[in-house]
Coordinates of C-alpha atoms in Angstrom, one line a residue:
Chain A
X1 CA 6.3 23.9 19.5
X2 CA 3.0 22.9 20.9
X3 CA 3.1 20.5 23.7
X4 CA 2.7 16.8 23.8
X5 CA -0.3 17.0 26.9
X6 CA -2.0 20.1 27.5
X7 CA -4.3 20.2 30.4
X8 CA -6.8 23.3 30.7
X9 CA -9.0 23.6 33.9
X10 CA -9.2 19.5 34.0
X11 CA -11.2 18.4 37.0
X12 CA -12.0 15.1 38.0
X13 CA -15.1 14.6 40.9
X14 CA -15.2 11.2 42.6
X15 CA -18.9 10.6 44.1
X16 CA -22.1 12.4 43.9
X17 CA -24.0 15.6 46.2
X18 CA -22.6 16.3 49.1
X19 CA -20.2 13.2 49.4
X20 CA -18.2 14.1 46.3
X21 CA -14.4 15.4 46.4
X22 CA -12.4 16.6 44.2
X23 CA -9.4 14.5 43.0
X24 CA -8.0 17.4 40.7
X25 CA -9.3 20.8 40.5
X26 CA -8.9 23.2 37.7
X27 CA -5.7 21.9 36.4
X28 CA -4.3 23.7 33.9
X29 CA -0.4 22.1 33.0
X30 CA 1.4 21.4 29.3
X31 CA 3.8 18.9 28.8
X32 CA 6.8 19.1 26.3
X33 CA 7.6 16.3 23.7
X34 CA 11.3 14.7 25.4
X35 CA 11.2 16.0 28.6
X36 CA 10.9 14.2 32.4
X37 CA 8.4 16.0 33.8
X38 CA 8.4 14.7 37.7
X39 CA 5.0 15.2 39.6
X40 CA 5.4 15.8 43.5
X41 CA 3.0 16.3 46.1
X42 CA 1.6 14.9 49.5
X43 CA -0.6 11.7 49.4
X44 CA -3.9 12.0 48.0
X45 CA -2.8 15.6 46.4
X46 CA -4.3 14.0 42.9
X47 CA -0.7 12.6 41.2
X48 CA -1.9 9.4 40.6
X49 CA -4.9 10.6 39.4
X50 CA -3.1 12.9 36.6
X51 CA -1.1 9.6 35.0
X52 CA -4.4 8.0 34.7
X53 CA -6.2 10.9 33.2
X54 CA -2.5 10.7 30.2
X55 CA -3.7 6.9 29.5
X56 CA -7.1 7.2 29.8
X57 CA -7.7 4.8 32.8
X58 CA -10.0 7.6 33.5
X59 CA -11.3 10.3 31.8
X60 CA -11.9 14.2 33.2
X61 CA -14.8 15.0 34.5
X62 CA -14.4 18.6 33.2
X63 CA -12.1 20.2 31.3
X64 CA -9.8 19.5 28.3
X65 CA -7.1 17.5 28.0
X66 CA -5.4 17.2 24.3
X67 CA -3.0 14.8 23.5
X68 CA -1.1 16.2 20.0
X69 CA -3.5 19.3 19.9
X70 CA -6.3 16.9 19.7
X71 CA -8.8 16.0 22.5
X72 CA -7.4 12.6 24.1
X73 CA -10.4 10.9 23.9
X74 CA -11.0 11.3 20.2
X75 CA -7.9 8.6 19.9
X76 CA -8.4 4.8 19.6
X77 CA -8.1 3.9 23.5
X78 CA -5.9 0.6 22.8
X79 CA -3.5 2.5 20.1
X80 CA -3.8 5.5 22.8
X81 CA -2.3 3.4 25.5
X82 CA 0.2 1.3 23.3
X83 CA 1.7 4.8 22.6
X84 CA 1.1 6.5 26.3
X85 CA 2.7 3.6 28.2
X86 CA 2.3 3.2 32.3
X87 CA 4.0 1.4 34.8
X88 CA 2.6 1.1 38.4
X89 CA 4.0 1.3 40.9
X90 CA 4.5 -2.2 42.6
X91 CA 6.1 -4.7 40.3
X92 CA 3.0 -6.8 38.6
X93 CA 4.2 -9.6 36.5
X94 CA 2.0 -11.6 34.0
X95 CA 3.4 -14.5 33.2
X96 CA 5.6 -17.6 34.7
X97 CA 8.6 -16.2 33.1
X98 CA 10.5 -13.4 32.2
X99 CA 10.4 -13.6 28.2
X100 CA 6.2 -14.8 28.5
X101 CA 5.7 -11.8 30.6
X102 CA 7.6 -9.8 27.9
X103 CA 5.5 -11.2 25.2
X104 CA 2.8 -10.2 26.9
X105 CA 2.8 -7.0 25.0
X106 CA 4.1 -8.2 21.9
X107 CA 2.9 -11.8 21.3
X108 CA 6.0 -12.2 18.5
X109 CA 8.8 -10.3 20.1
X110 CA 11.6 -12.3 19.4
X111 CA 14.2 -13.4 21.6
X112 CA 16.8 -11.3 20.2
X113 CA 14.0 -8.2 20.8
X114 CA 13.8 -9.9 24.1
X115 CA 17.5 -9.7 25.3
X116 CA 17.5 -6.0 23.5
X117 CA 14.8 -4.7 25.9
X118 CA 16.7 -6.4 29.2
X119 CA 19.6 -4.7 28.0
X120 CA 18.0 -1.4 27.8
X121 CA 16.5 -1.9 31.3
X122 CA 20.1 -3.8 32.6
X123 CA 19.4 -7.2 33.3
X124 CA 21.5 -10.0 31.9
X125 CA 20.5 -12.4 28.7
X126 CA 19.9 -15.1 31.2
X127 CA 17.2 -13.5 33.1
X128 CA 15.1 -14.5 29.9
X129 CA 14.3 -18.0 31.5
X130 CA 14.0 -17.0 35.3
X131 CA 10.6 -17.8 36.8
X132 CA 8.9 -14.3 37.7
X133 CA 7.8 -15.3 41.4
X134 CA 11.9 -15.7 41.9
X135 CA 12.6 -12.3 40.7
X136 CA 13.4 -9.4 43.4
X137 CA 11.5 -6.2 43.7
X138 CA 13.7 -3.7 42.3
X139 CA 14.6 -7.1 39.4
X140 CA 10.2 -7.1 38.3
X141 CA 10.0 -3.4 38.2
X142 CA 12.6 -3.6 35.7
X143 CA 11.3 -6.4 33.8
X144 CA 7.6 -4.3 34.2
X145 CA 9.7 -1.0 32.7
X146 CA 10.9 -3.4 29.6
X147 CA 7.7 -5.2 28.7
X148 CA 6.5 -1.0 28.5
X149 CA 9.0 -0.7 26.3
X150 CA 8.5 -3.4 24.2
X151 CA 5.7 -1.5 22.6
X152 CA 8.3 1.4 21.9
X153 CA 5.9 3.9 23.2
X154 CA 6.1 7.5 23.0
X155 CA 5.6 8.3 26.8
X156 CA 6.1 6.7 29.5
X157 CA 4.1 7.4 32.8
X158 CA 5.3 6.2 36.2
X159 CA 3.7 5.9 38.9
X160 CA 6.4 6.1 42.1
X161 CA 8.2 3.3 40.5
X162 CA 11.2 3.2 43.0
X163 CA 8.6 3.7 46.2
X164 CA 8.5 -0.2 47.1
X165 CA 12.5 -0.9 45.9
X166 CA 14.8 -0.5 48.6
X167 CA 17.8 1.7 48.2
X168 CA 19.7 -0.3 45.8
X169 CA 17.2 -1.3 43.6
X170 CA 15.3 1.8 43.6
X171 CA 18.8 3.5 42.4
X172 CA 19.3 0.8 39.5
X173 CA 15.8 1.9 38.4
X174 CA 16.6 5.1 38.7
X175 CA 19.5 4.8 36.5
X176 CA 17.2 3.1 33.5
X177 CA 15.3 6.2 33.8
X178 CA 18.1 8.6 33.5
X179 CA 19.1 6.3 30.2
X180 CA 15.7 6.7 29.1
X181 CA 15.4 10.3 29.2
X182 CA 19.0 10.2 27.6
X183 CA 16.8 8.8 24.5
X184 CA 14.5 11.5 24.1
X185 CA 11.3 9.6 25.3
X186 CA 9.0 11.7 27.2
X187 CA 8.9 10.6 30.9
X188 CA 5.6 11.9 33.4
X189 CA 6.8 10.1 36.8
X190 CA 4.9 10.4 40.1
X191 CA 7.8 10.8 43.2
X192 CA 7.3 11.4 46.5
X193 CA 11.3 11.8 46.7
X194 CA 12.3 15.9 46.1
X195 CA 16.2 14.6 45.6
X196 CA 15.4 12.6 42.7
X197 CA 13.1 14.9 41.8
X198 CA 16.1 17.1 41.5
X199 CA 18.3 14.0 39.8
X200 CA 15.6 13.4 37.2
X201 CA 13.5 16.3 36.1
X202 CA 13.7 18.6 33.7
X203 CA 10.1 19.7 34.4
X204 CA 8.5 19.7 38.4
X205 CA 5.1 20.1 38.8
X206 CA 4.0 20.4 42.1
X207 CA 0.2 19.3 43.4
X208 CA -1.6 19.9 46.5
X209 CA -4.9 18.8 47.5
X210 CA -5.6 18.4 43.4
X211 CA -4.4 21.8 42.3
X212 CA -0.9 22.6 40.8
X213 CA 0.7 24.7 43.2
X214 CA 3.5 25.4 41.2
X215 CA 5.2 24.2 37.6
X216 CA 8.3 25.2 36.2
X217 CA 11.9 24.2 35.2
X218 CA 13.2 22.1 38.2
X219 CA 15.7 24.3 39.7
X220 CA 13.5 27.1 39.8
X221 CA 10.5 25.3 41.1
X222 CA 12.8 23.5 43.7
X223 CA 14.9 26.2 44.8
X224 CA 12.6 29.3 44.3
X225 CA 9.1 27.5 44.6
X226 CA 5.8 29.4 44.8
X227 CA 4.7 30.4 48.0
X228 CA 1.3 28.1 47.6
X229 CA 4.4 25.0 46.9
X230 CA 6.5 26.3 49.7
X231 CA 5.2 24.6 52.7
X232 CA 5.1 21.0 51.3
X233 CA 8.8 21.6 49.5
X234 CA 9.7 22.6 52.6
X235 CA 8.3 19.8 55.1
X236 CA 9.9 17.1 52.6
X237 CA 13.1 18.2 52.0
Chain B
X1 CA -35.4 -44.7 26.7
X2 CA -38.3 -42.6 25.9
X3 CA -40.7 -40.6 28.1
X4 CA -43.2 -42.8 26.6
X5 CA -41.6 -45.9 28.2
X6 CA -41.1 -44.0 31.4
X7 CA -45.1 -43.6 31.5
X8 CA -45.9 -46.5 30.5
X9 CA -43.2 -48.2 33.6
X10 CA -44.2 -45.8 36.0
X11 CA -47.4 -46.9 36.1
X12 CA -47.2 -50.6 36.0
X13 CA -46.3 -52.4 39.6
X14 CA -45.0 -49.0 41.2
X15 CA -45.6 -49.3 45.0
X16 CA -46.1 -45.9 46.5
X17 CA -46.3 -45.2 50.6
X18 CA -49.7 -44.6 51.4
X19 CA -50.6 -41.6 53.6
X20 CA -51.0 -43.8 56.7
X21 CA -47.3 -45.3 55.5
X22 CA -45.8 -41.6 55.4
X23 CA -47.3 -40.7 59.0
X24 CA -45.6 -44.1 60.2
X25 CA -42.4 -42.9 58.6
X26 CA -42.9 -40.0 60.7
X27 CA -41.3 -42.1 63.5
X28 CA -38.0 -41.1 62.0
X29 CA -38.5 -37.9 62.6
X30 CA -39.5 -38.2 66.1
X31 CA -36.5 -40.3 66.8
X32 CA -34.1 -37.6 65.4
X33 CA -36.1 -34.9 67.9
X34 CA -35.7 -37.2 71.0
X35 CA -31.8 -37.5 69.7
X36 CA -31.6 -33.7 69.6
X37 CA -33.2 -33.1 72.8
X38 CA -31.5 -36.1 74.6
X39 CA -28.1 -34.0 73.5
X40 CA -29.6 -31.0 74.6
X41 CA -28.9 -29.6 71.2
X42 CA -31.3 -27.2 71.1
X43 CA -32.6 -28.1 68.1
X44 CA -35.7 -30.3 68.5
X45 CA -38.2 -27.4 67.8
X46 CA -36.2 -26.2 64.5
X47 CA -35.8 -30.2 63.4
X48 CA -40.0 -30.5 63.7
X49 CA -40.6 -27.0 61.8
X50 CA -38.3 -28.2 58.7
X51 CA -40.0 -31.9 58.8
X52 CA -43.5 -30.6 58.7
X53 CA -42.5 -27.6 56.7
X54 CA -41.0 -29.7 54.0
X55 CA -44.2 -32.1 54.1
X56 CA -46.5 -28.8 53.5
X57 CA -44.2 -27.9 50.8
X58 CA -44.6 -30.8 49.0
X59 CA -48.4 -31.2 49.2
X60 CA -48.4 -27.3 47.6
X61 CA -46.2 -28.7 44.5
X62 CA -47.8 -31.9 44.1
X63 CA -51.1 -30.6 44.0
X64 CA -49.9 -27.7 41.5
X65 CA -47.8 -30.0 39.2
X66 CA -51.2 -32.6 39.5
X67 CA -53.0 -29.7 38.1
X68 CA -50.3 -28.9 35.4
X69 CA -50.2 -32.0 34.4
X70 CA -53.6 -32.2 33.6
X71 CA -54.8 -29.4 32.9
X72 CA -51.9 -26.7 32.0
X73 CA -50.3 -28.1 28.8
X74 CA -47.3 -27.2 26.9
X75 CA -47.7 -23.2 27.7
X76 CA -48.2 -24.0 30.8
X77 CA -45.0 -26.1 31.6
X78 CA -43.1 -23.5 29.6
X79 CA -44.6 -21.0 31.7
X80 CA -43.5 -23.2 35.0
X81 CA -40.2 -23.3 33.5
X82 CA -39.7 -19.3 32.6
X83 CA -40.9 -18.9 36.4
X84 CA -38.2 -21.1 38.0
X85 CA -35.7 -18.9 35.5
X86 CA -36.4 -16.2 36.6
X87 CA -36.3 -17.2 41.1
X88 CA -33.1 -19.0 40.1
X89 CA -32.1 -15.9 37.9
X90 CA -32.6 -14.0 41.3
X91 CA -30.4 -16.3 43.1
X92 CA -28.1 -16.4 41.2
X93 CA -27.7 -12.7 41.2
X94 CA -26.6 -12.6 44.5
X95 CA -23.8 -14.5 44.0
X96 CA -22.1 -11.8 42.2
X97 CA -23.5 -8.7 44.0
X98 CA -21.9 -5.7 43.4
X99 CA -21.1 -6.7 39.7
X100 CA -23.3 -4.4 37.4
X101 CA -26.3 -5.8 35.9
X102 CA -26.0 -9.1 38.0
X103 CA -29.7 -10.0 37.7
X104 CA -30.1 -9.6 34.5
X105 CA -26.5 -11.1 33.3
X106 CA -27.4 -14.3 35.6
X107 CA -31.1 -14.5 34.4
X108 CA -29.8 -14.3 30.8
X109 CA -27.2 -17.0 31.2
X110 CA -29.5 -19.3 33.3
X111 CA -32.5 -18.7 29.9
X112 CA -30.0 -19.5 27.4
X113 CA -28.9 -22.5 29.0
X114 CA -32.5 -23.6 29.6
X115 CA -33.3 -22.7 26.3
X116 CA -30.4 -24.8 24.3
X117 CA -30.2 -27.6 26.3
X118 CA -34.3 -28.1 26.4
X119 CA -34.2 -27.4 23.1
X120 CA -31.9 -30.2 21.5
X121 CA -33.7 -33.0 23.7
X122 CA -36.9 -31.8 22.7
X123 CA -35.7 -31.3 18.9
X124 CA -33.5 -34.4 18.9
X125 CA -37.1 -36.5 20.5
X126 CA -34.9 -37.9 23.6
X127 CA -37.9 -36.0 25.5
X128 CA -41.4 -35.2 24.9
X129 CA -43.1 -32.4 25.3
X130 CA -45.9 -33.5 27.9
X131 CA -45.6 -31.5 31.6
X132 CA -44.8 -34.7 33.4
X133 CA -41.2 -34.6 31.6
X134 CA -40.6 -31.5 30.7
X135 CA -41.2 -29.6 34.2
X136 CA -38.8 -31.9 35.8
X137 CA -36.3 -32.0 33.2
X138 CA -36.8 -28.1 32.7
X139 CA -36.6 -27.8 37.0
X140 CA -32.9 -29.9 36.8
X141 CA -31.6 -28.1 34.0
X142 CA -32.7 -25.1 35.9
X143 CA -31.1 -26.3 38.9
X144 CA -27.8 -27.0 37.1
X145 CA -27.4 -23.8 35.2
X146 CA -28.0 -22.0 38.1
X147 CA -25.2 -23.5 40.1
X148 CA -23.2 -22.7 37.1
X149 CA -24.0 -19.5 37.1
X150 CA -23.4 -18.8 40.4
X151 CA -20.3 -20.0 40.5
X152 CA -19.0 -18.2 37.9
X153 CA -20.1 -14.9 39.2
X154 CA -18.9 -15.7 42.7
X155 CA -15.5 -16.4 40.9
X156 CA -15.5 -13.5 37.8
X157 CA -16.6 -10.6 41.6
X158 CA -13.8 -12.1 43.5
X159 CA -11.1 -12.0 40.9
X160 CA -12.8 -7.9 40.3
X161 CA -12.0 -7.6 43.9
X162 CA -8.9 -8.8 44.4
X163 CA -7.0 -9.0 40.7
X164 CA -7.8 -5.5 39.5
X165 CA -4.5 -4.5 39.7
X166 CA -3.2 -7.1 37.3
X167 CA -6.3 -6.4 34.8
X168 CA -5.1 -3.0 34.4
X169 CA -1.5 -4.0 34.3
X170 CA -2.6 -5.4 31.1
X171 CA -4.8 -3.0 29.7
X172 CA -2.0 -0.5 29.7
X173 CA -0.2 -2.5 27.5
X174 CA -3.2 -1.9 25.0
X175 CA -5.1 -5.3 25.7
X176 CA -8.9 -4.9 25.5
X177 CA -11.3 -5.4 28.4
X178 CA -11.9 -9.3 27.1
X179 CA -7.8 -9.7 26.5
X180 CA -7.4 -8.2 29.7
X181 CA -10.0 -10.3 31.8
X182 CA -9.4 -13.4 29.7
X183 CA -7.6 -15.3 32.4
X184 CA -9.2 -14.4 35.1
X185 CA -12.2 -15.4 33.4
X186 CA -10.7 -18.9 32.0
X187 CA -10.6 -19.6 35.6
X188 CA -13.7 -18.3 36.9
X189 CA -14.9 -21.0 34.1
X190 CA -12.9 -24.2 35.2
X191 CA -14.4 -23.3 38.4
X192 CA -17.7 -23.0 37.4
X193 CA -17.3 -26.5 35.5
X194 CA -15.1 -28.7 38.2
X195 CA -18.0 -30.1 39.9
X196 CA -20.6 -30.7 37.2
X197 CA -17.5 -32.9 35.9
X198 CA -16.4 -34.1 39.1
X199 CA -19.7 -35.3 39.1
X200 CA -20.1 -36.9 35.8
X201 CA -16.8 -38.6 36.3
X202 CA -18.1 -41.1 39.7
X203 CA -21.7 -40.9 38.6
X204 CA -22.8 -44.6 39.9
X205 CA -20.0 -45.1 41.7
X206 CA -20.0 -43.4 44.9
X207 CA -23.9 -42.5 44.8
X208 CA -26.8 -43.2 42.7
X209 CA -28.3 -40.6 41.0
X210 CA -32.0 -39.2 41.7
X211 CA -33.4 -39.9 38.3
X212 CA -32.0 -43.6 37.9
X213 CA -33.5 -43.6 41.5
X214 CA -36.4 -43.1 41.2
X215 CA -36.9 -44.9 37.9
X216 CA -35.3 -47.8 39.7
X217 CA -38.2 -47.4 42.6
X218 CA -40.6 -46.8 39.9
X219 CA -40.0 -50.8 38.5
X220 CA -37.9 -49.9 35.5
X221 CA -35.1 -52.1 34.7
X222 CA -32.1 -50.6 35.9
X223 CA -30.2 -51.4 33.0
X224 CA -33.3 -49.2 31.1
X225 CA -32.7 -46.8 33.8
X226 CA -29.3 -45.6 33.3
X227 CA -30.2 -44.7 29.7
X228 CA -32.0 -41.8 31.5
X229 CA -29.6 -40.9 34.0
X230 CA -27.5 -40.5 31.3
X231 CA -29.2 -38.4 29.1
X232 CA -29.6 -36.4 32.2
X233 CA -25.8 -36.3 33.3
X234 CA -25.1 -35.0 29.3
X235 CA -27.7 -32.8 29.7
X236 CA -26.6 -31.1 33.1
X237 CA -22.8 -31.0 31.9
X238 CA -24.4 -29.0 28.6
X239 CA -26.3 -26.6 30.9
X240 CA -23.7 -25.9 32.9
X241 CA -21.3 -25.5 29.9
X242 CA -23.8 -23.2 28.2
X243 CA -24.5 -21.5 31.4
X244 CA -21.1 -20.9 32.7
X245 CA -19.9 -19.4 29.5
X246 CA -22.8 -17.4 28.9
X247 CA -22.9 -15.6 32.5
X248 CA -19.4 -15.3 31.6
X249 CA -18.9 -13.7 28.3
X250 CA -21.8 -11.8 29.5
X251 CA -20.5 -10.2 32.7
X252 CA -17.3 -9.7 30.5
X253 CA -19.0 -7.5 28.4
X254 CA -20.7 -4.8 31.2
X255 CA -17.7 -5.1 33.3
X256 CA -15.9 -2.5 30.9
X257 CA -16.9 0.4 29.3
X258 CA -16.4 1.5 25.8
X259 CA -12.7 2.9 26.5
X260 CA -11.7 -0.7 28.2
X261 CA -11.6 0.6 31.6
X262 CA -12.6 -2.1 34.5
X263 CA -16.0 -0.9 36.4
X264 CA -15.8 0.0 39.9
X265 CA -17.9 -2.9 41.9
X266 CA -20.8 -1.4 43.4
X267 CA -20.2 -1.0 47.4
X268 CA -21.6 -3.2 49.4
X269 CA -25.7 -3.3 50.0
X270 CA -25.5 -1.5 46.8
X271 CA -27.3 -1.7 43.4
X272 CA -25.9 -1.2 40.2
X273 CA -28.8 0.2 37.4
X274 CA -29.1 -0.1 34.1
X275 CA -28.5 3.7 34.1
X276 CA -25.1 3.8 36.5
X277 CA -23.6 0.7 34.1
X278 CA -24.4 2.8 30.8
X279 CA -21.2 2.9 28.8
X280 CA -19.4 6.2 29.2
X281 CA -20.0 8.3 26.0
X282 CA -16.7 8.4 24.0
X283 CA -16.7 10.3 20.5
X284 CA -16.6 8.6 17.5
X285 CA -13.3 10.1 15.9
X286 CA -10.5 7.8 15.9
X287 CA -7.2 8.8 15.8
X288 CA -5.3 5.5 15.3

């Protein structure tokens, strides 16, 4: 089976002469249809840069990158997106209230759809009326996770989506992830945290300073990593 | 009223200072100097530079609008007008610095609004054609669209700046660039178009405006005179409308590229070209 993303010596420079860096650096990384792959590295090693590159919020600067065998730029952007969903990581709500910002996506969703889509991410019927400033943190990432799923995407990317939750709420997020996987949609989530890593993953890829330093099962690449993964696995765990 | 009857007022029973008159009005200025100094302000030397700088400025233009008024004709006002486009085009432009293709957005807007609002007066005969009306409708119009402008790229960098995390909130949910931007740019608009209607709302009431004014001054009925103001305030509140959404739907446009993604603004001192704001090439094939 060919895979859903494949990546091959993707690059991406930010600035020009001397002053330019490298963001990602001959990346070369396939992702399987249904899997949670979970993307781990130090800050600035290029993660959030690699769910942008899936959605086209930017594009290589060389390389390939195919999305279904074909090069992900030869797609319609908006369909592209609509089908390679994102969610960022701090809760950014659109609207004054829970079902608006749901509709945001899908101008017609009805309210059934509505109260469908806070079940899958669990949140109550009633949380279809509350005003979005009133909502908690771990409460709008949630409702952020369902309006991505109102437009029944293929993929979902996430970009350290429990980071700014606190303990609880980060958990309850976790656990609409784990449902979500349970579903068969393909997950790419950006983590700074090895243990859920470990909780989540079927897939670990592991980046530093823009190069994958190692890529594998999760067990494997957690318990046996490569030696270039080693000393980050190590200072975070 | 028409421009005709303007003339034909202006020039019957007008009483303007004579040069000795100005000088004596000079006394003013003098009196706000000894004021300054008395307060030890330190501003006595800057208050006499602006007085007599603003008199010298005003000789230069009367002379060269005595001149285009006689001698320039219609090309020649236009001319006047395109000029004062493009400085206000200029000004304008650095309002929204950083945005890509400022100048030219701003200049744009500001021509279009000239343009359309000069345009309908002129067409619909409320004004003539002659340089003593059309350069100083054409230099209010051009006034007007320019604070429009302005405004609305002041507003449309800011929200850039600070609201480009909620823009691409949205265009991950497959909204276009314009979808995406649309209400940041509704209110960069109502901004833009608060004062001008502000304005138009206690016109006469808490201050009388510069045309009635000096129509007023010039021995026209006042009653006569407000049928000019008001042609003016309609005609500001259209430039400004024009202008607003023009600099607008404008900066909309360059402030994506073809695959909807939000420009970075250009860092500060910096200047966006024609060549750094090209869209990014994206092939034709679509997959949807």
């Amino acid at each position: 089976m060919s895979a859903l993303f494949a990546l091959d010596q993707v690059s991406v420079v930010r600035g020009s002469g001397n002053a330019h860096t490298h963001a990602l650096s001959d990346v070369r990384l396939e992702i399987e249809s249904g899997t949670c792959t979970v993307v781990v590295g130090p800050s600035g090693a290029g993660k959030s840069t690699l769910l942008r590159l899936l959605n086209r919020l930017e594009d290589p600067t060389s390389g390939q990158l195919l999305y279904r065998d074909a090069p992900i730029a030869s797609y319609d952007v908006l369909q592209l997106r609509r089908s390679v969903g994102l969610v960022q990581q701090r809760p950014i709500l659109l609207a004054e209230t829970v079902l608006a910002d749901l509709r945001v996506a899908v101008p017609t969703l009805t309210v059934d759809d509505a109260t469908e889509l806070l079940r899958q991410v669990d949140l109550l019927p009633e949380f279809l009326a509350r005003e979005t400033g009133g909502l908690s943190g771990g409460e709008g990432q949630r409702v952020c996770l369902a309006r991505a799923l109102s437009l029944q995407p293929d993929v979902l990317l996430l970009d350290e989506p429990t980071s700014a939750l606190d303990a609880f709420a980060g958990h309850a997020v976790e656990e609409v992830l784990r449902g979500l996987t349970g579903r068969g949609l393909t997950l790419v989530m950006v983590s700074h945290d090895l243990h859920q890593a470990a909780r989540l993953a079927d897939v670990v890829v592991v980046l530093v300073a823009g190069r994958v330093a190692d890529a594998g099962p999760a067990a494997r690449v957690l318990e046996q990593p490569a030696p270039e993964a080693r000393t980050f696995l190590a200072g975070v765990s | 009223m028409t421009s005709a009857a303007v003339t034909a007022a202006s020039v019957t029973g007008v009483s303007v200072p004579s040069w000795p008159a100005v000088a004596v009005s000079f006394v003013l200025v003098v009196a706000c100097v000894a004021v300054v100094a008395r307060e030890r302000l330190g501003l006595a030397r800057e208050v006499m530079i602006a007085a007599i700088r603003a008199a010298v400025q005003l000789v230069a233009v009367g002379a060269l609008l005595q001149w285009l008024f006689h001698h320039a004709g219609l090309a020649g006002s236009l001319g006047w007008v395109a000029a004062m486009v493009l400085v206000a085009g200029g000004v304008s432009a650095r309002r929204g610095r950083g945005l890509p293709l400022a100048r030219t957005v701003s200049t744009v807007a500001i021509a279009v609004a000239v343009t359309v609002t000069l345009g309908l007066l002129v067409a619909g005969q409320v004004i003539t054609t002659h340089p003593r009306v059309l350069v100083p409708i054409g230099g209010m119009v051009v006034s007007g669209a320019m604070q429009a402008t302005s405004l609305t790229l002041l507003r449309v960098r800011d929200a850039v700046s600070d609201s480009r995390a909620q823009v691409e909130a949205r265009l991950v949910l497959g909204q276009s660039g314009a979808d995406a931007f649309a209400p940041h740019l509704r209110a960069a608009l109502r901004t833009a178009l608060v004062p001008t209607i502000d304005t138009t709302k206690v016109v006469g009431l808490i201050s009388l405006p510069g045309a009635m004014t000096g129509l007023i001054i010039a021995g026209v009925a006042p009653l006569e005179a407000i049928r000019y103001q008001i042609v003016v305030m309609y005609m500001l509140l259209g430039a400004w409308a024009v202008a607003a959404l023009v600099a607008g739907r404008l900066v909309e446009r360059v402030l994506f590229d073809d695959a909807h993604r939000l420009r970075p603004l250009a860092p500060a001192g910096g200047r966006q070209s024609w060549m750094t704001a090209r869209p990014l090439r994206v092939p034709a094939r679509s997959r949807s």
